[in-house]
Short mmCIF file of C-alpha atoms and ligand atoms in Angstrom, two decimals:
data_model
loop_
_atom_site.label_atom_id
_atom_site.label_comp_id
_atom_site.label_asym_id
_atom_site.label_seq_id
_atom_site.Cartn_x
_atom_site.Cartn_y
_atom_site.Cartn_z
CA UNK P 1 -13.63 3.51 -15.62
CA UNK P 2 -14.07 1.96 -19.08
CA UNK P 3 -13.84 -1.81 -19.16
CA UNK P 4 -10.28 -2.77 -19.96
CA UNK P 5 -9.34 -6.34 -20.82
CA UNK P 6 -6.14 -8.09 -19.78
CA UNK P 7 -5.09 -7.93 -23.44
CA UNK P 8 -5.54 -4.13 -23.47
CA UNK P 9 -3.49 -3.84 -20.30
CA UNK P 10 -0.83 -6.12 -21.67
CA UNK P 11 -0.46 -3.87 -24.74
CA UNK P 12 0.02 -0.83 -22.49
CA UNK P 13 2.43 -2.70 -20.19
CA UNK P 14 4.59 -4.21 -22.91
CA UNK P 15 5.11 -1.14 -25.10
CA UNK P 16 8.70 0.12 -25.35
CA UNK P 17 9.79 1.28 -21.90
CA UNK P 18 10.42 4.94 -22.71
CA UNK P 19 7.13 5.27 -24.56
CA UNK P 20 5.31 3.77 -21.58
CA UNK P 21 6.98 6.15 -19.12
CA UNK P 22 6.38 9.11 -21.40
CA UNK P 23 2.66 8.30 -21.78
CA UNK P 24 2.28 7.84 -18.02
CA UNK P 25 4.10 11.11 -17.34
CA UNK P 26 1.87 13.02 -19.69
CA UNK P 27 -1.30 11.59 -18.07
CA UNK P 28 0.14 12.36 -14.64
CA UNK P 29 0.76 15.99 -15.61
CA UNK P 30 -2.80 16.36 -16.89
CA UNK P 31 -4.18 15.26 -13.52
CA UNK P 32 -1.70 16.24 -10.82
CA UNK P 33 0.75 18.95 -10.00
CA UNK P 34 4.08 17.37 -9.05
CA UNK P 35 3.94 16.66 -5.35
CA UNK P 36 4.41 13.82 -2.90
CA UNK P 37 1.82 12.81 -0.34
CA UNK P 38 3.38 11.82 2.99
CA UNK P 39 1.74 9.04 5.02
CA UNK P 40 2.90 7.59 8.31
CA UNK P 41 2.49 3.92 9.18
CA UNK P 42 2.09 2.76 12.75
CA UNK P 43 1.84 -0.88 13.78
CA UNK P 44 -0.83 -0.71 16.48
CA UNK P 45 -0.73 -4.49 17.03
CA UNK P 46 2.22 -6.52 15.82
CA UNK P 47 2.68 -10.23 15.17
CA UNK P 48 0.76 -13.35 16.09
CA UNK P 49 -1.31 -13.27 12.90
CA UNK P 50 -3.18 -16.48 12.00
CA UNK P 51 -2.99 -15.77 8.25
CA UNK P 52 -0.17 -17.44 6.33
CA UNK P 53 0.95 -14.68 3.92
CA UNK P 54 4.28 -16.10 2.82
CA UNK P 55 5.98 -12.67 2.64
CA UNK P 56 5.03 -11.50 6.13
CA UNK P 57 7.06 -11.62 9.32
CA UNK P 58 3.89 -11.27 11.42
CA UNK P 59 2.42 -14.58 10.31
CA UNK P 60 2.39 -17.41 12.86
CA UNK P 61 3.28 -19.70 9.93
CA UNK P 62 6.63 -18.00 9.33
CA UNK P 63 9.74 -18.36 11.48
CA UNK P 64 10.77 -14.70 11.57
CA UNK P 65 11.98 -13.10 14.74
CA UNK P 66 9.79 -10.15 15.52
CA UNK P 67 8.61 -8.53 18.70
CA UNK P 68 4.96 -9.39 19.30
CA UNK P 69 2.99 -6.42 20.64
CA UNK P 70 -0.63 -6.27 21.77
CA UNK P 71 -2.72 -3.19 20.90
CA UNK P 72 -0.85 0.01 21.77
CA UNK P 73 -2.06 2.27 24.56
CA UNK P 74 -3.95 5.33 23.31
CA UNK P 75 -1.32 7.80 24.51
CA UNK P 76 1.38 6.02 22.48
CA UNK P 77 -0.69 6.36 19.34
CA UNK P 78 -1.32 10.02 20.16
CA UNK P 79 2.43 10.54 20.45
CA UNK P 80 2.94 9.09 16.96
CA UNK P 81 0.12 11.27 15.61
CA UNK P 82 1.62 14.44 17.10
CA UNK P 83 5.08 13.61 15.73
CA UNK P 84 3.56 12.85 12.33
CA UNK P 85 1.76 16.19 12.35
CA UNK P 86 4.97 18.06 13.20
CA UNK P 87 6.72 16.35 10.26
CA UNK P 88 4.00 17.50 7.86
CA UNK P 89 2.41 14.08 7.39
CA UNK P 90 -1.10 14.07 5.91
CA UNK P 91 -2.42 10.61 6.86
CA UNK P 92 -1.76 8.15 9.66
CA UNK P 93 -2.20 4.50 8.62
CA UNK P 94 -2.71 1.99 11.42
CA UNK P 95 -1.79 -1.63 10.80
CA UNK P 96 -2.77 -4.61 12.93
CA UNK P 97 -2.07 -8.27 12.22
CA UNK P 98 -5.54 -9.82 12.41
CA UNK P 99 -7.59 -12.18 10.30
CA UNK P 100 -10.44 -9.95 11.39
CA UNK P 101 -10.59 -7.61 14.40
CA UNK P 102 -12.71 -8.69 17.40
CA UNK P 103 -15.15 -6.33 19.13
CA UNK P 104 -12.71 -4.97 21.70
CA UNK P 105 -9.97 -4.43 19.08
CA UNK P 106 -12.40 -2.53 16.90
CA UNK P 107 -13.44 -0.31 19.84
CA UNK P 108 -9.80 0.50 20.53
CA UNK P 109 -9.19 1.32 16.86
CA UNK P 110 -12.23 3.62 16.99
CA UNK P 111 -10.50 5.49 19.81
CA UNK P 112 -7.29 5.74 17.77
CA UNK P 113 -9.32 7.19 14.89
CA UNK P 114 -10.75 9.79 17.30
CA UNK P 115 -7.23 10.86 18.29
CA UNK P 116 -6.05 11.13 14.67
CA UNK P 117 -9.08 13.20 13.70
CA UNK P 118 -8.75 15.40 16.80
CA UNK P 119 -5.34 16.46 15.52
CA UNK P 120 -6.68 17.16 12.05
CA UNK P 121 -5.01 14.32 10.13
CA UNK P 122 -6.57 11.74 7.81
CA UNK P 123 -6.98 8.23 9.19
CA UNK P 124 -6.44 4.87 7.53
CA UNK P 125 -6.55 1.36 8.97
CA UNK P 126 -5.58 -2.10 7.82
CA UNK P 127 -6.99 -4.72 10.17
CA UNK P 128 -7.85 -7.72 7.99
CA UNK P 129 -11.28 -8.79 6.78
CA UNK P 130 -14.35 -6.74 7.67
CA UNK P 131 -18.03 -7.58 7.73
CA UNK P 132 -20.53 -4.94 6.63
CA UNK P 133 -21.25 -4.11 10.30
CA UNK P 134 -17.56 -3.69 11.11
CA UNK P 135 -17.06 -1.42 8.09
CA UNK P 136 -20.07 0.68 9.13
CA UNK P 137 -18.69 0.95 12.66
CA UNK P 138 -15.33 2.23 11.39
CA UNK P 139 -17.07 4.71 9.11
CA UNK P 140 -19.13 5.99 12.08
CA UNK P 141 -15.88 6.43 14.06
CA UNK P 142 -14.62 8.73 11.27
CA UNK P 143 -12.26 6.42 9.36
CA UNK P 144 -11.26 8.02 6.04
CA UNK P 145 -9.47 5.13 4.28
CA UNK P 146 -9.32 1.35 4.67
CA UNK P 147 -6.32 -0.49 3.26
CA UNK P 148 -6.85 -4.04 2.07
CA UNK P 149 -4.42 -5.17 -0.63
CA UNK P 150 -5.22 -7.80 -3.22
CA UNK P 151 -1.47 -8.51 -3.19
CA UNK P 152 -1.07 -10.27 -6.56
CA UNK P 153 -3.04 -11.76 -9.45
CA UNK P 154 -6.12 -13.93 -8.72
CA UNK P 155 -4.27 -16.79 -10.50
CA UNK P 156 -1.13 -16.58 -8.33
CA UNK P 157 -2.91 -15.76 -5.07
CA UNK P 158 -3.03 -19.31 -3.67
CA UNK P 159 0.75 -19.64 -4.14
CA UNK P 160 1.23 -16.78 -1.69
CA UNK P 161 -1.61 -17.18 0.83
CA UNK P 162 -3.77 -20.21 1.59
CA UNK P 163 -5.74 -19.09 4.66
CA UNK P 164 -8.07 -16.86 2.63
CA UNK P 165 -9.13 -16.50 -0.98
CA UNK P 166 -8.85 -13.69 -3.45
CA UNK P 167 -12.64 -13.41 -3.33
CA UNK P 168 -12.50 -12.92 0.48
CA UNK P 169 -10.41 -9.81 -0.18
CA UNK P 170 -12.88 -8.51 -2.73
CA UNK P 171 -15.77 -9.13 -0.31
CA UNK P 172 -14.16 -6.92 2.34
CA UNK P 173 -13.41 -4.24 -0.24
CA UNK P 174 -17.08 -4.37 -1.25
CA UNK P 175 -18.14 -3.76 2.37
CA UNK P 176 -15.64 -0.91 2.74
CA UNK P 177 -16.93 0.78 -0.40
CA UNK P 178 -20.60 0.38 0.58
CA UNK P 179 -19.82 1.86 4.02
CA UNK P 180 -18.50 4.97 2.27
CA UNK P 181 -14.88 4.57 3.37
CA UNK P 182 -12.26 5.37 0.72
CA UNK P 183 -10.55 2.27 -0.63
CA UNK P 184 -6.77 1.88 -0.47
CA UNK P 185 -5.82 -1.26 -2.38
CA UNK P 186 -2.69 -2.38 -4.16
CA UNK P 187 -0.20 -5.21 -4.04
CA UNK P 188 3.32 -6.52 -3.76
CA UNK P 189 5.73 -7.17 -6.61
CA UNK P 190 8.59 -9.64 -6.51
CA UNK P 191 6.68 -12.55 -4.96
CA UNK P 192 7.90 -14.82 -7.74
CA UNK P 193 4.95 -13.88 -9.97
CA UNK P 194 5.22 -13.72 -13.76
CA UNK P 195 4.71 -10.68 -15.94
CA UNK P 196 1.31 -12.12 -16.90
CA UNK P 197 0.46 -12.15 -13.18
CA UNK P 198 1.44 -8.50 -12.88
CA UNK P 199 -0.84 -7.63 -15.79
CA UNK P 200 -3.62 -9.69 -14.23
CA UNK P 201 -3.08 -7.98 -10.85
CA UNK P 202 -3.51 -4.58 -12.52
CA UNK P 203 -6.57 -5.90 -14.33
CA UNK P 204 -8.03 -7.06 -10.99
CA UNK P 205 -7.53 -3.53 -9.63
CA UNK P 206 -9.62 -2.17 -12.51
CA UNK P 207 -12.38 -4.67 -11.63
CA UNK P 208 -12.73 -3.79 -7.93
CA UNK P 209 -16.29 -3.02 -6.79
CA UNK P 210 -15.20 0.47 -5.67
CA UNK P 211 -12.37 2.19 -7.52
CA UNK P 212 -9.42 2.73 -5.18
CA UNK P 213 -8.53 6.29 -4.12
CA UNK P 214 -5.08 5.12 -3.20
CA UNK P 215 -2.97 2.32 -4.72
CA UNK P 216 0.10 1.17 -2.79
CA UNK P 217 2.70 -0.60 -4.90
CA UNK P 218 5.13 -2.53 -2.72
CA UNK P 219 8.30 -4.34 -3.68
CA UNK P 220 8.90 -7.44 -1.56
CA UNK P 221 11.18 -6.89 1.41
CA UNK P 222 12.73 -10.31 1.95
CA UNK P 223 12.56 -11.03 5.66
CA UNK P 224 14.64 -13.95 6.97
CA UNK P 225 12.41 -16.75 8.24
CA UNK P 226 9.59 -16.05 5.76
CA UNK P 227 8.85 -18.48 2.93
CA UNK P 228 9.84 -15.90 0.31
CA UNK P 229 13.13 -14.96 1.96
CA UNK P 230 15.12 -16.37 -0.98
CA UNK P 231 12.90 -15.59 -3.94
CA UNK P 232 14.56 -14.11 -7.04
CA UNK P 233 14.94 -10.30 -7.11
CA UNK P 234 12.41 -8.31 -9.10
CA UNK P 235 13.78 -6.54 -12.16
CA UNK P 236 13.19 -2.90 -11.23
CA UNK P 237 12.10 -2.09 -14.77
CA UNK P 238 9.04 -4.22 -13.96
CA UNK P 239 8.32 -2.02 -10.93
CA UNK P 240 8.40 1.08 -13.13
CA UNK P 241 6.26 -0.63 -15.79
CA UNK P 242 3.62 -1.48 -13.16
CA UNK P 243 3.55 2.07 -11.78
CA UNK P 244 3.32 3.61 -15.26
CA UNK P 245 0.56 1.22 -16.35
CA UNK P 246 -1.40 1.90 -13.15
CA UNK P 247 -1.01 5.66 -13.72
CA UNK P 248 -2.41 5.33 -17.25
CA UNK P 249 -5.37 3.27 -16.06
CA UNK P 250 -6.02 5.29 -12.88
CA UNK P 251 -5.23 8.88 -13.92
CA UNK P 252 -6.56 10.50 -10.73
CA UNK P 253 -5.55 7.98 -8.06
CA UNK P 254 -2.63 8.48 -5.69
CA UNK P 255 -0.01 5.75 -6.23
CA UNK P 256 2.10 5.04 -3.17
CA UNK P 257 5.64 3.79 -3.67
CA UNK P 258 5.49 1.74 -0.48
CA UNK P 259 7.62 -1.06 0.99
CA UNK P 260 10.92 -1.78 -0.71
CA UNK P 261 12.01 1.83 -1.24
CA UNK P 262 15.20 1.19 0.72
CA UNK P 263 16.29 -1.12 -2.12
CA UNK P 264 15.93 1.70 -4.65
CA UNK P 265 18.55 4.32 -5.42
CA UNK P 266 17.48 7.97 -5.54
CA UNK P 267 17.42 7.80 -9.32
CA UNK P 268 15.33 4.60 -9.32
CA UNK P 269 12.83 6.25 -6.96
CA UNK P 270 12.81 9.31 -9.21
CA UNK P 271 11.98 7.08 -12.17
CA UNK P 272 8.99 5.77 -10.17
CA UNK P 273 7.87 9.36 -9.45
CA UNK P 274 8.37 10.24 -13.10
CA UNK P 275 6.10 7.32 -14.02
CA UNK P 276 3.24 8.32 -11.72
CA UNK P 277 4.01 7.46 -8.09
CA UNK P 278 3.11 10.44 -5.89
CA UNK P 279 2.85 9.16 -2.34
CA UNK P 280 5.28 7.58 0.12
CA UNK P 281 5.44 6.30 3.67
CA UNK P 282 7.48 8.81 5.61
CA UNK P 283 9.37 7.72 8.72
CA UNK P 284 12.04 5.15 9.39
CA UNK P 285 9.80 2.21 10.21
CA UNK P 286 7.10 0.43 8.21
CA UNK P 287 5.02 -2.21 10.03
CA UNK P 288 7.99 -4.45 10.81
CA UNK P 289 10.64 -3.56 8.26
CA UNK P 290 12.87 -0.51 7.89
CA UNK P 291 12.04 2.43 5.68
CA UNK P 292 14.15 5.24 4.26
CA UNK P 293 15.50 7.81 6.69
CA UNK P 294 13.32 10.88 6.64
CA UNK P 295 16.31 13.18 6.11
CA UNK P 296 17.15 11.24 2.92
CA UNK P 297 13.54 11.61 1.82
CA UNK P 298 13.56 15.35 2.52
CA UNK P 299 16.80 15.61 0.59
CA UNK P 300 15.42 13.68 -2.39
CA UNK P 301 12.18 15.68 -2.44
CA UNK P 302 14.27 18.86 -2.43
CA UNK P 303 16.53 17.58 -5.24
CA UNK P 304 13.41 16.88 -7.29
CA UNK P 305 12.17 20.41 -6.61
CA UNK P 306 8.65 19.29 -5.71
CA UNK P 307 6.38 19.89 -2.73
CA UNK P 308 5.47 17.35 -0.10
CA UNK P 309 1.81 16.78 0.73
CA UNK P 310 -0.03 18.56 -2.01
S1 SF4 Q 1 0.17 -9.55 5.78
FE1 SF4 Q 1 -1.35 -9.01 7.33
S2 SF4 Q 1 -2.81 -10.70 7.21
FE2 SF4 Q 1 -0.94 -11.46 6.23
S3 SF4 Q 1 0.21 -12.48 7.86
FE3 SF4 Q 1 0.92 -10.36 7.77
S4 SF4 Q 1 -0.29 -9.27 9.29
FE4 SF4 Q 1 -1.34 -11.20 8.86
#
């Protein structure tokens, strides 16, 4: 990618809304047929996380009520994989609330990867920070994607998380890229960040050591008991502006309209697809929060007249 400054990105982001969407749509059409990639999330280990991400119900620092679960048995993960396959899902994404996985957790995840690959689906994991050795081990087990979000701008990062730095995130992403695993990296909007932070977040995505193959854009789901439970709502025009700007800067990357879709009407979601989003989490549960009912998703995809999983 050509070097793009924050000022360049700001000019793209701040242009009149309809011009921005129109430009993003035209770039999207040059690079993709209209389709939606379906991914399934499964929380393989829930809660008890030592990190203090202020949006997350799994953090030990937040007071949310969630069911803490140790690593799932292999047959439970296989059940999820088989159901996902029947529904036409392309990738299974495993999430575990760790600062970094220990040796036995990593071995178990390697077994999960084996099961996903055995059934012919793509595998993705999000397990916290990884050393070079850990990334190599996951690559050897057949992992296709590693998700590690930068969450927000480097400037706003310490307002949201204090138990790690923005650079820690980039270091893991460097290891993932060197190991030859595809990078899935995006962020969350509506954390109380400014528009300048959103521009800076997009700029940080363009500066990653390995360009992401997949960019999840989440809208904060306010969970009671978390520090951001009462933050001001995001103006949804900002969500569309972020998606459109990311599409213009990453013409060939899948953009996943991730958490927060339940807060969007069908037309608002359609506006996001119009602006470049072409991937969703399919299934009623995200890691700990609810997701859209799959019948509603099927219905919306049919109303749009597009294919799932291109
Ligand atoms: S977002 Fe991930 S790292 Fe942060 S507290 Fe939640 S589970 Fe832990």
